[in-house]
Coordinates of C-alpha atoms in Angstrom, one line a residue:
Chain A
M1 CA -4.1 -19.9 -18.3
N2 CA -7.4 -18.7 -17.0
A3 CA -9.5 -21.2 -15.0
P4 CA -13.2 -21.0 -15.5
M5 CA -14.7 -18.4 -13.2
T6 CA -16.7 -19.7 -10.2
A7 CA -20.3 -18.4 -10.2
G8 CA -21.9 -17.2 -7.0
Y9 CA -19.2 -14.9 -5.7
N10 CA -18.7 -11.2 -6.1
F11 CA -15.7 -10.2 -8.3
A12 CA -12.6 -11.0 -6.3
Y13 CA -14.5 -12.8 -3.6
L14 CA -15.0 -9.9 -1.1
D15 CA -18.3 -8.0 -0.9
E16 CA -18.2 -4.3 -2.0
Q17 CA -18.6 -2.9 1.5
T18 CA -15.6 -4.9 2.7
K19 CA -13.6 -3.7 -0.3
R20 CA -14.5 -0.1 0.5
M21 CA -13.4 -0.5 4.1
I22 CA -10.1 -2.0 3.0
R23 CA -9.7 0.7 0.3
R24 CA -10.1 3.5 2.9
A25 CA -7.5 1.8 5.1
I26 CA -5.1 1.6 2.1
L27 CA -5.5 5.3 1.3
K28 CA -4.6 6.2 4.9
A29 CA -1.7 3.7 4.9
I30 CA -0.3 5.4 1.8
A31 CA -0.7 8.8 3.3
I32 CA 1.2 7.7 6.5
P33 CA 4.0 5.5 5.2
G34 CA 5.0 2.7 7.6
Y35 CA 2.1 3.3 10.0
Q36 CA -0.1 0.2 10.6
V37 CA -3.7 1.0 9.9
P38 CA -6.2 -1.2 11.8
F39 CA -8.8 -2.8 9.5
A40 CA -11.8 -5.1 9.9
S41 CA -10.1 -8.2 8.5
R42 CA -12.5 -10.8 7.2
E43 CA -12.5 -14.5 7.6
M44 CA -11.2 -15.8 4.3
P45 CA -11.6 -19.3 2.8
M46 CA -8.1 -20.2 3.9
P47 CA -6.5 -20.4 7.3
Y48 CA -4.6 -17.5 9.0
G49 CA -1.0 -17.7 8.1
W50 CA -1.7 -18.6 4.5
G51 CA -1.8 -15.0 3.3
T52 CA -5.3 -13.8 4.3
G53 CA -4.1 -10.2 4.7
G54 CA -2.4 -10.2 1.4
V55 CA -5.4 -11.8 -0.3
Q56 CA -7.7 -9.2 1.1
V57 CA -5.5 -6.3 0.0
T58 CA -5.1 -7.9 -3.5
A59 CA -8.9 -8.4 -3.7
A60 CA -9.5 -4.7 -2.9
V61 CA -6.9 -3.5 -5.4
I62 CA -7.3 -5.9 -8.3
G63 CA -9.3 -5.0 -11.4
E64 CA -10.5 -7.0 -14.4
H65 CA -7.6 -6.0 -16.6
D66 CA -4.9 -6.8 -14.0
V67 CA -2.3 -9.6 -14.5
L68 CA -1.6 -11.3 -11.2
K69 CA 1.6 -13.0 -10.1
V70 CA 1.9 -14.8 -6.7
I71 CA 5.1 -15.9 -5.2
D72 CA 5.9 -17.8 -2.1
Q73 CA 9.5 -17.5 -1.0
G74 CA 10.3 -16.4 -4.5
S75 CA 8.7 -19.4 -6.1
D76 CA 5.7 -19.4 -8.4
D77 CA 5.2 -23.2 -8.0
T78 CA 4.6 -23.7 -4.3
T79 CA 1.3 -24.6 -2.7
N80 CA 0.5 -21.2 -1.3
A81 CA 1.4 -19.4 -4.6
V82 CA -0.5 -21.8 -6.8
S83 CA -3.6 -21.8 -4.6
I84 CA -3.8 -18.0 -4.3
R85 CA -3.3 -17.6 -8.0
K86 CA -6.1 -20.1 -8.7
F87 CA -8.3 -18.4 -6.1
F88 CA -8.2 -15.1 -8.0
A89 CA -8.4 -16.8 -11.4
R90 CA -11.6 -18.4 -10.2
T91 CA -13.2 -15.6 -8.2
A92 CA -12.1 -12.6 -10.3
G93 CA -11.3 -14.2 -13.7
V94 CA -8.1 -12.2 -13.9
A95 CA -5.2 -13.2 -16.0
T96 CA -2.3 -14.8 -14.1
T97 CA 1.4 -15.1 -14.9
T98 CA 4.6 -16.3 -13.4
S99 CA 6.6 -13.6 -15.3
T100 CA 7.6 -10.7 -13.1
A101 CA 7.7 -8.3 -16.0
D102 CA 4.2 -9.2 -17.2
A103 CA 2.5 -8.8 -13.9
T104 CA 0.7 -5.6 -12.8
V105 CA -0.1 -6.9 -9.3
I106 CA 2.4 -9.2 -7.5
Q107 CA 1.3 -10.8 -4.2
T108 CA 4.3 -12.1 -2.3
R109 CA 5.1 -14.2 0.7
H110 CA 8.5 -13.3 2.0
R111 CA 10.5 -12.3 -1.1
I112 CA 10.8 -9.3 -3.4
P113 CA 11.4 -10.4 -7.0
E114 CA 15.0 -10.0 -8.3
A115 CA 13.9 -8.3 -11.5
P116 CA 13.5 -4.5 -10.8
L117 CA 9.9 -3.5 -10.4
T118 CA 8.3 -0.6 -12.3
E119 CA 6.0 2.3 -11.5
D120 CA 3.1 0.4 -13.0
Q121 CA 3.4 -2.5 -10.6
I122 CA 1.9 -3.1 -7.2
L123 CA 3.6 -5.4 -4.7
V124 CA 1.3 -6.9 -2.0
Y125 CA 3.0 -8.6 0.9
Q126 CA 1.5 -11.2 3.1
V127 CA 2.5 -10.3 6.7
P128 CA 2.3 -12.6 9.7
I129 CA 3.4 -10.2 12.5
P130 CA 3.2 -6.5 11.4
E131 CA 4.4 -5.0 14.6
P132 CA 8.2 -4.9 14.7
L133 CA 8.2 -4.3 18.4
R134 CA 5.9 -7.2 19.2
F135 CA 8.5 -9.7 20.5
L136 CA 10.1 -6.9 22.6
E137 CA 6.8 -5.6 24.0
P138 CA 3.7 -7.8 23.9
R139 CA 1.2 -5.2 24.8
E140 CA -0.5 -3.5 21.9
T141 CA -1.3 -0.4 24.0
E142 CA 2.4 0.0 24.7
T143 CA 3.7 -0.5 21.2
R144 CA 1.1 1.9 19.9
T145 CA 2.3 4.5 22.4
M146 CA 5.9 3.8 21.4
H147 CA 5.1 4.5 17.7
A148 CA 3.2 7.6 18.7
L149 CA 6.2 8.9 20.6
E150 CA 8.7 7.6 18.1
E151 CA 10.3 5.7 20.9
Y152 CA 12.4 3.0 19.2
G153 CA 15.3 2.6 21.5
L154 CA 14.3 -0.9 22.4
M155 CA 14.9 -2.1 18.9
H156 CA 18.4 -0.7 18.9
V157 CA 19.0 -2.5 22.2
K158 CA 17.8 -5.7 20.5
L159 CA 20.3 -5.2 17.7
Y160 CA 23.0 -4.3 20.1
E161 CA 22.4 -7.5 22.1
D162 CA 22.8 -9.4 18.8
I163 CA 26.3 -7.8 18.5
A164 CA 27.1 -8.4 22.2
R165 CA 26.2 -12.1 21.8
H166 CA 27.2 -12.9 18.3
G167 CA 29.7 -10.2 17.3
H168 CA 27.4 -9.0 14.5
I169 CA 23.7 -8.2 13.9
A170 CA 22.3 -11.7 13.7
T171 CA 18.9 -10.7 12.6
T172 CA 18.6 -12.1 9.0
Y173 CA 14.9 -11.7 8.2
A174 CA 12.1 -9.4 9.2
Y175 CA 14.9 -6.9 9.6
P176 CA 13.5 -3.7 11.0
V177 CA 13.4 -0.6 8.8
K178 CA 12.7 3.1 9.4
V179 CA 10.3 4.6 6.9
N180 CA 10.8 8.1 5.7
G181 CA 12.6 8.9 9.0
R182 CA 9.5 8.3 11.1
Y183 CA 7.9 4.9 11.5
L184 CA 9.7 1.7 12.5
M185 CA 8.3 -0.9 10.2
D186 CA 8.5 -4.7 9.9
A187 CA 9.6 -5.6 6.5
S188 CA 7.6 -8.9 6.8
P189 CA 9.8 -12.0 7.0
T190 CA 11.7 -11.2 3.8
P191 CA 15.4 -12.0 4.0
K192 CA 17.3 -8.8 4.9
F193 CA 18.8 -9.3 1.4
D194 CA 15.6 -7.7 0.1
N195 CA 15.6 -4.7 2.3
P196 CA 17.6 -2.4 -0.1
K197 CA 15.0 -3.2 -2.8
M198 CA 12.3 -1.5 -0.7
H199 CA 14.3 1.8 -0.6
L200 CA 13.1 4.2 -3.3
S201 CA 11.3 1.4 -5.1
P202 CA 9.3 2.7 -8.1
A203 CA 6.5 0.2 -7.3
L204 CA 3.8 0.8 -4.7
Q205 CA 4.2 -1.6 -1.8
L206 CA 1.2 -2.7 0.2
F207 CA 1.3 -4.9 3.3
G208 CA -1.6 -6.9 4.7
A209 CA -1.8 -8.8 7.9
G210 CA -5.0 -10.7 8.2
R211 CA -4.9 -12.3 11.6
E212 CA -3.4 -9.1 13.1
K213 CA -5.8 -6.9 11.2
R214 CA -3.3 -4.3 10.0
I215 CA -2.5 -2.8 6.6
Y216 CA 0.5 -0.6 5.9
A217 CA 2.2 0.8 2.9
L218 CA 5.2 2.2 1.2
P219 CA 4.5 4.7 -1.6
P220 CA 6.9 4.6 -4.5
Y221 CA 10.2 6.5 -4.0
T222 CA 10.0 6.3 -0.2
Q223 CA 13.1 6.3 2.0
V224 CA 13.4 2.9 3.7
V225 CA 16.5 2.6 5.9
S226 CA 17.5 -0.6 7.6
L227 CA 18.5 0.1 11.3
D228 CA 22.2 -0.3 12.1
F229 CA 25.1 1.3 14.0
E230 CA 27.9 3.4 12.7
D231 CA 30.5 0.7 13.6
H232 CA 28.1 -2.2 12.6
P233 CA 26.6 -1.0 9.3
F234 CA 23.7 -2.9 7.7
E235 CA 24.9 -5.6 5.4
V236 CA 23.0 -8.0 3.1
N237 CA 23.5 -11.7 3.1
R238 CA 26.3 -12.8 0.9
F239 CA 26.7 -16.1 -1.0
D240 CA 30.1 -17.7 -1.9
K241 CA 28.9 -19.2 -5.2
P242 CA 26.5 -18.2 -8.0
C243 CA 23.3 -20.0 -8.6
A244 CA 24.0 -23.6 -9.6
L245 CA 21.5 -23.5 -12.4
C246 CA 21.7 -20.1 -14.0
A247 CA 25.1 -18.8 -12.6
A248 CA 23.5 -15.5 -11.3
H249 CA 25.5 -13.5 -8.9
G250 CA 24.1 -11.1 -6.4
V251 CA 20.8 -12.8 -6.0
Y252 CA 19.2 -14.6 -3.0
L253 CA 19.9 -18.3 -3.1
D254 CA 18.1 -21.3 -1.5
E255 CA 20.0 -24.3 -0.3
V256 CA 18.8 -27.6 -1.7
V257 CA 20.1 -30.8 0.0
L258 CA 20.7 -33.4 -2.7
D259 CA 21.6 -36.6 -0.8
D260 CA 22.6 -37.9 2.7
R261 CA 26.3 -37.5 2.1
G262 CA 26.5 -33.7 2.4
G263 CA 25.7 -33.0 -1.3
R264 CA 23.9 -29.7 -1.8
M265 CA 23.3 -27.0 -4.3
F266 CA 22.4 -23.3 -4.1
V267 CA 19.8 -22.1 -6.5
C268 CA 17.9 -18.9 -7.1
S269 CA 15.0 -18.5 -4.7
D270 CA 13.2 -16.4 -7.5
T271 CA 12.2 -19.2 -9.9
D272 CA 11.0 -16.8 -12.6
F273 CA 14.3 -15.0 -12.6
C274 CA 16.2 -18.3 -12.8
E275 CA 14.1 -19.7 -15.6
T276 CA 14.4 -16.4 -17.6
R277 CA 18.2 -16.5 -17.3
R278 CA 18.4 -20.2 -18.3
A279 CA 16.2 -19.4 -21.3
E280 CA 18.6 -16.7 -22.2
G281 CA 21.4 -19.3 -22.2
H282 CA 23.1 -18.7 -18.8
R283 CA 24.3 -22.0 -17.5
G284 CA 25.2 -22.8 -13.9
E285 CA 27.7 -25.5 -13.0
M286 CA 25.1 -28.1 -12.1
L287 CA 22.6 -27.4 -14.9
A288 CA 23.9 -30.4 -16.9
D289 CA 22.9 -32.7 -14.1
T290 CA 19.3 -31.7 -14.3
P291 CA 16.7 -32.9 -16.8
A292 CA 17.1 -32.0 -20.4
D293 CA 14.9 -28.9 -20.4
G294 CA 16.9 -27.4 -17.5
G295 CA 14.4 -28.5 -14.9
A296 CA 12.3 -25.5 -15.7
A297 CA 9.1 -27.5 -16.3
Chain B
M1 CA -40.4 11.3 4.8
S2 CA -42.6 14.2 3.5
A3 CA -39.8 15.9 1.6
A4 CA -40.0 14.7 -2.0
L5 CA -36.8 13.7 -3.7
S6 CA -35.8 16.1 -6.4
T7 CA -36.6 14.7 -9.8
T8 CA -33.0 15.0 -11.1
L9 CA -31.2 12.4 -8.9
S10 CA -28.0 11.7 -10.8
A11 CA -27.3 8.1 -11.8
G12 CA -24.6 6.1 -10.0
F13 CA -22.0 3.8 -11.6
E14 CA -23.0 1.9 -14.6
R15 CA -21.0 -1.1 -13.5
P16 CA -20.7 -0.6 -9.8
V17 CA -18.1 -3.3 -9.0
F18 CA -15.7 -2.5 -11.8
D19 CA -16.2 1.2 -11.8
A20 CA -15.6 1.5 -8.1
Q21 CA -12.4 -0.5 -8.5
A22 CA -11.2 1.7 -11.4
V23 CA -11.9 4.9 -9.5
F24 CA -10.3 3.6 -6.3
R25 CA -7.1 2.5 -8.3
C26 CA -7.0 6.0 -9.8
V27 CA -7.3 7.7 -6.4
M28 CA -4.9 5.3 -4.8
M29 CA -2.2 6.0 -7.4
A30 CA -2.9 9.7 -7.1
M31 CA -2.3 9.4 -3.3
A32 CA 0.8 7.3 -3.9
R33 CA 2.3 9.8 -6.3
P34 CA 1.6 13.2 -4.9
G35 CA 1.2 16.0 -7.4
L36 CA 0.7 13.7 -10.4
I37 CA -2.6 14.0 -12.2
R38 CA -4.6 10.8 -12.9
T39 CA -7.6 10.8 -15.2
L40 CA -10.7 8.8 -14.4
T41 CA -11.9 6.4 -17.0
V42 CA -15.3 6.2 -15.5
A43 CA -17.8 8.9 -16.4
V44 CA -20.3 10.0 -13.7
K45 CA -22.9 12.7 -14.0
P46 CA -22.4 14.6 -10.8
P47 CA -25.1 16.4 -8.8
G48 CA -25.0 20.2 -8.5
R49 CA -21.6 21.8 -8.3
M50 CA -19.8 18.6 -7.5
A51 CA -17.0 17.7 -9.9
P52 CA -17.5 14.4 -11.8
A53 CA -14.3 13.0 -10.2
A54 CA -15.6 14.0 -6.7
A55 CA -18.9 12.3 -7.3
A56 CA -17.1 9.2 -8.6
L57 CA -14.8 9.2 -5.6
A58 CA -17.8 9.4 -3.3
L59 CA -19.5 6.5 -5.0
A60 CA -16.4 4.4 -4.8
M61 CA -15.2 5.1 -1.3
C62 CA -18.2 6.2 0.9
D63 CA -20.7 4.1 2.7
F64 CA -22.5 4.0 6.1
E65 CA -19.2 3.7 7.9
S66 CA -17.7 6.9 6.5
P67 CA -19.4 10.2 7.6
V68 CA -19.3 12.9 4.9
W69 CA -19.1 16.7 5.4
L70 CA -20.1 19.1 2.7
D71 CA -19.0 22.7 2.3
D72 CA -21.5 25.5 2.1
A73 CA -21.5 25.5 -1.7
L74 CA -22.4 21.8 -1.8
A75 CA -24.7 21.8 1.2
A76 CA -26.7 24.6 -0.4
D77 CA -27.9 22.2 -3.1
P78 CA -30.1 19.4 -1.8
A79 CA -29.3 17.3 -4.9
V80 CA -25.8 16.7 -3.5
A81 CA -27.0 15.3 -0.2
E82 CA -29.7 13.3 -1.9
F83 CA -27.1 11.8 -4.3
L84 CA -24.8 10.8 -1.5
R85 CA -27.6 9.4 0.7
F86 CA -29.2 7.5 -2.1
H87 CA -26.1 5.9 -3.6
T88 CA -23.7 5.5 -0.7
G89 CA -25.8 5.7 2.5
A90 CA -23.1 7.8 4.1
P91 CA -24.2 9.9 7.0
I92 CA -23.8 13.6 6.3
V93 CA -22.5 15.4 9.3
A94 CA -22.4 19.1 10.2
D95 CA -19.2 18.8 12.3
P96 CA -16.1 18.5 10.1
R97 CA -14.2 16.8 12.9
K98 CA -16.5 13.8 12.5
A99 CA -16.0 13.4 8.8
S100 CA -14.1 10.6 7.0
F101 CA -14.5 12.5 3.8
A102 CA -15.1 16.2 3.2
F103 CA -16.3 17.4 -0.2
L104 CA -15.7 21.0 -1.1
A105 CA -16.8 22.8 -4.2
D106 CA -15.5 26.2 -3.2
G107 CA -11.8 25.9 -2.4
A108 CA -11.2 29.6 -1.9
E109 CA -13.6 29.8 1.0
M110 CA -12.5 26.5 2.6
P111 CA -12.3 26.4 6.4
P112 CA -8.8 25.9 8.1
L113 CA -7.5 22.4 7.7
D114 CA -7.4 21.9 11.5
C115 CA -11.2 22.1 11.6
F116 CA -11.3 18.6 10.3
A117 CA -10.4 15.3 12.0
L118 CA -6.6 15.2 12.3
G119 CA -6.3 11.8 14.0
S120 CA -4.4 11.2 17.2
P121 CA -0.7 10.4 17.7
E122 CA -1.8 6.8 18.4
Y123 CA -4.3 6.6 15.5
P124 CA -3.3 9.1 12.9
D125 CA -5.5 7.3 10.3
R126 CA -8.7 8.5 12.0
S127 CA -8.5 11.7 10.0
T128 CA -10.5 13.4 7.2
T129 CA -9.7 13.1 3.5
L130 CA -10.6 16.4 1.8
V131 CA -11.9 16.2 -1.8
I132 CA -11.5 19.8 -3.1
G133 CA -13.1 20.8 -6.4
V134 CA -10.8 23.3 -8.2
D135 CA -11.0 25.2 -11.5
W136 CA -7.5 24.3 -12.6
I137 CA -4.6 21.9 -11.7
D138 CA -1.1 22.7 -13.0
T139 CA 1.9 20.4 -12.8
E140 CA 4.2 22.7 -14.9
S141 CA 4.8 25.3 -12.3
G142 CA 3.8 26.2 -8.8
W143 CA 4.8 24.7 -5.5
R144 CA 7.6 22.2 -5.2
L145 CA 6.5 18.9 -3.7
A146 CA 8.9 16.4 -2.1
G147 CA 8.6 13.4 0.1
P148 CA 7.2 9.8 -0.2
G149 CA 5.8 9.1 -3.6
V150 CA 7.7 11.9 -5.3
N151 CA 10.7 10.9 -7.4
G152 CA 13.0 13.8 -6.5
Q153 CA 10.8 16.8 -6.9
T154 CA 7.6 17.7 -8.7
R155 CA 5.7 20.9 -9.3
F156 CA 2.1 21.4 -8.5
S157 CA -0.5 24.1 -8.1
A158 CA -4.3 24.3 -8.1
G159 CA -6.9 26.9 -7.5
P160 CA -8.8 28.8 -6.6
L161 CA -7.5 28.2 -3.0
P162 CA -7.1 30.5 0.0
H163 CA -4.1 32.9 -0.5
D164 CA -2.4 31.5 2.6
F165 CA -2.9 27.9 1.5
L166 CA 0.8 27.1 1.2
G167 CA 1.2 28.0 4.9
R168 CA -1.8 25.8 5.8
L169 CA -0.2 22.9 3.9
S170 CA 3.1 23.2 5.8
D171 CA 1.3 23.5 9.1
N172 CA -0.5 20.3 8.2
R173 CA 2.8 18.6 7.3
G174 CA 4.2 19.8 10.6
L175 CA 1.5 17.8 12.4
F176 CA 2.7 14.6 10.9
P177 CA 1.8 11.7 11.5
R178 CA -1.5 13.6 12.3
G179 CA -3.1 15.7 9.6
V180 CA -5.5 15.6 6.7
D181 CA -5.0 14.3 3.2
L182 CA -6.0 16.4 0.2
V183 CA -7.4 15.2 -3.1
F184 CA -7.9 17.9 -5.7
V185 CA -10.5 17.2 -8.4
H186 CA -11.1 19.0 -11.7
G187 CA -13.5 17.5 -14.2
D188 CA -12.5 13.9 -14.4
R189 CA -8.9 14.6 -13.2
V190 CA -7.5 13.8 -9.7
A191 CA -4.3 14.7 -7.9
A192 CA -3.4 14.4 -4.3
I193 CA -1.3 15.9 -1.6
P194 CA -1.2 13.5 1.4
R195 CA 0.0 14.8 4.8
S196 CA 3.5 13.2 4.2
T197 CA 4.3 15.6 1.3
V198 CA 6.6 18.5 1.9
V199 CA 5.3 21.5 0.0
E200 CA 7.5 24.6 -0.6
K201 CA 7.2 27.7 -2.7

């Protein structure tokens, strides 16, 4: 599914000096897990908010033999995922895939694939706001000092206020984590459902924030603990029903409104996972209502 | 410039873009998995006493923005500085505290780790990456490594290194998040101990 390569660009779009600068930042990010390394983010041929950070990290990491998968909220088929996949097919000529198992580099916006990742895979996150303390303390000088002093009480106050107001921790995405017992890290706006997948993951996880000019990383097998309280332990989102198409339990589901009379269905947010299960013969309760091929096309 | 270049300037990468990427990936995965040996797939003919992997790392990672420090063994041979200047344009500095990368050929005589840039509590990334040429790397026995990137525990040793090197490593770990990151090179093999790694006997 390789598109013809566009002439006139360096491999993977970025010039070599920019790649070296990003690569040096990535090395330091890996050496200091969870710490946000400033980098000289470049203007990319897409607007901020469309994954310019993730694209720059991917461009610095990817090689001619890599197989790239890009997901947006778990889906391979949305505009952001399709255009970034095409971007690298055209500027780097790399093979692309929608299969999690076949990919060596996976760029993601706000989900971690359901299928377990391996040591041979790299997960690149697109991050909008890398600073977990930003909405609590707008000044960069202050948040930097707070990280230096490991002063994270404010985040616990925020979670406590959730409990005081709602009776439980109401933060459901971008849920703060502590990395290897040291740095407070924003998990990017993944649902908190995905936080446990970060913990001791065999895959290298790299985070790029283009507008905010930060790169951070989780090496494989790194302790990633979601913040909580003894009497209000961290819990992941739960769903009452399995996926309506593939009957999967214990996966993250998207709500799809079907009509204006309250009809709805819940389906896997990870499209590749759902399609793989349907191909294996798993059938959800609403699968019969979808087109003959199971709606996978 | 009146000083003539030596006639034996070693060649750089054959395919600069792809070779640099391959070397970086190798070094990145070495840094991400402390104590595990990665073998470079790119052959570089190094200058002087520099290990092939050290020369490849320099070509892949260094440029005008990353000052380089050389130990006495490498600084004694002008071919090394010529190689780095010609291929990378990296400034070569005498003060190890100003170096982004430090290349050492003589590990046993290396200066203390706190001679190098350690970063600040606010910016711990502003620190030196040491690339140390060694005569052997062993993952069967030696120190016990633990921490991020290590699945449980792994064994690692390399040498020759100063006899008190283990103590120096644990002092470096004690500075976390400040500290230096170490890359050991032998031939075309690379292994790393970043500052996050806990090293015990």
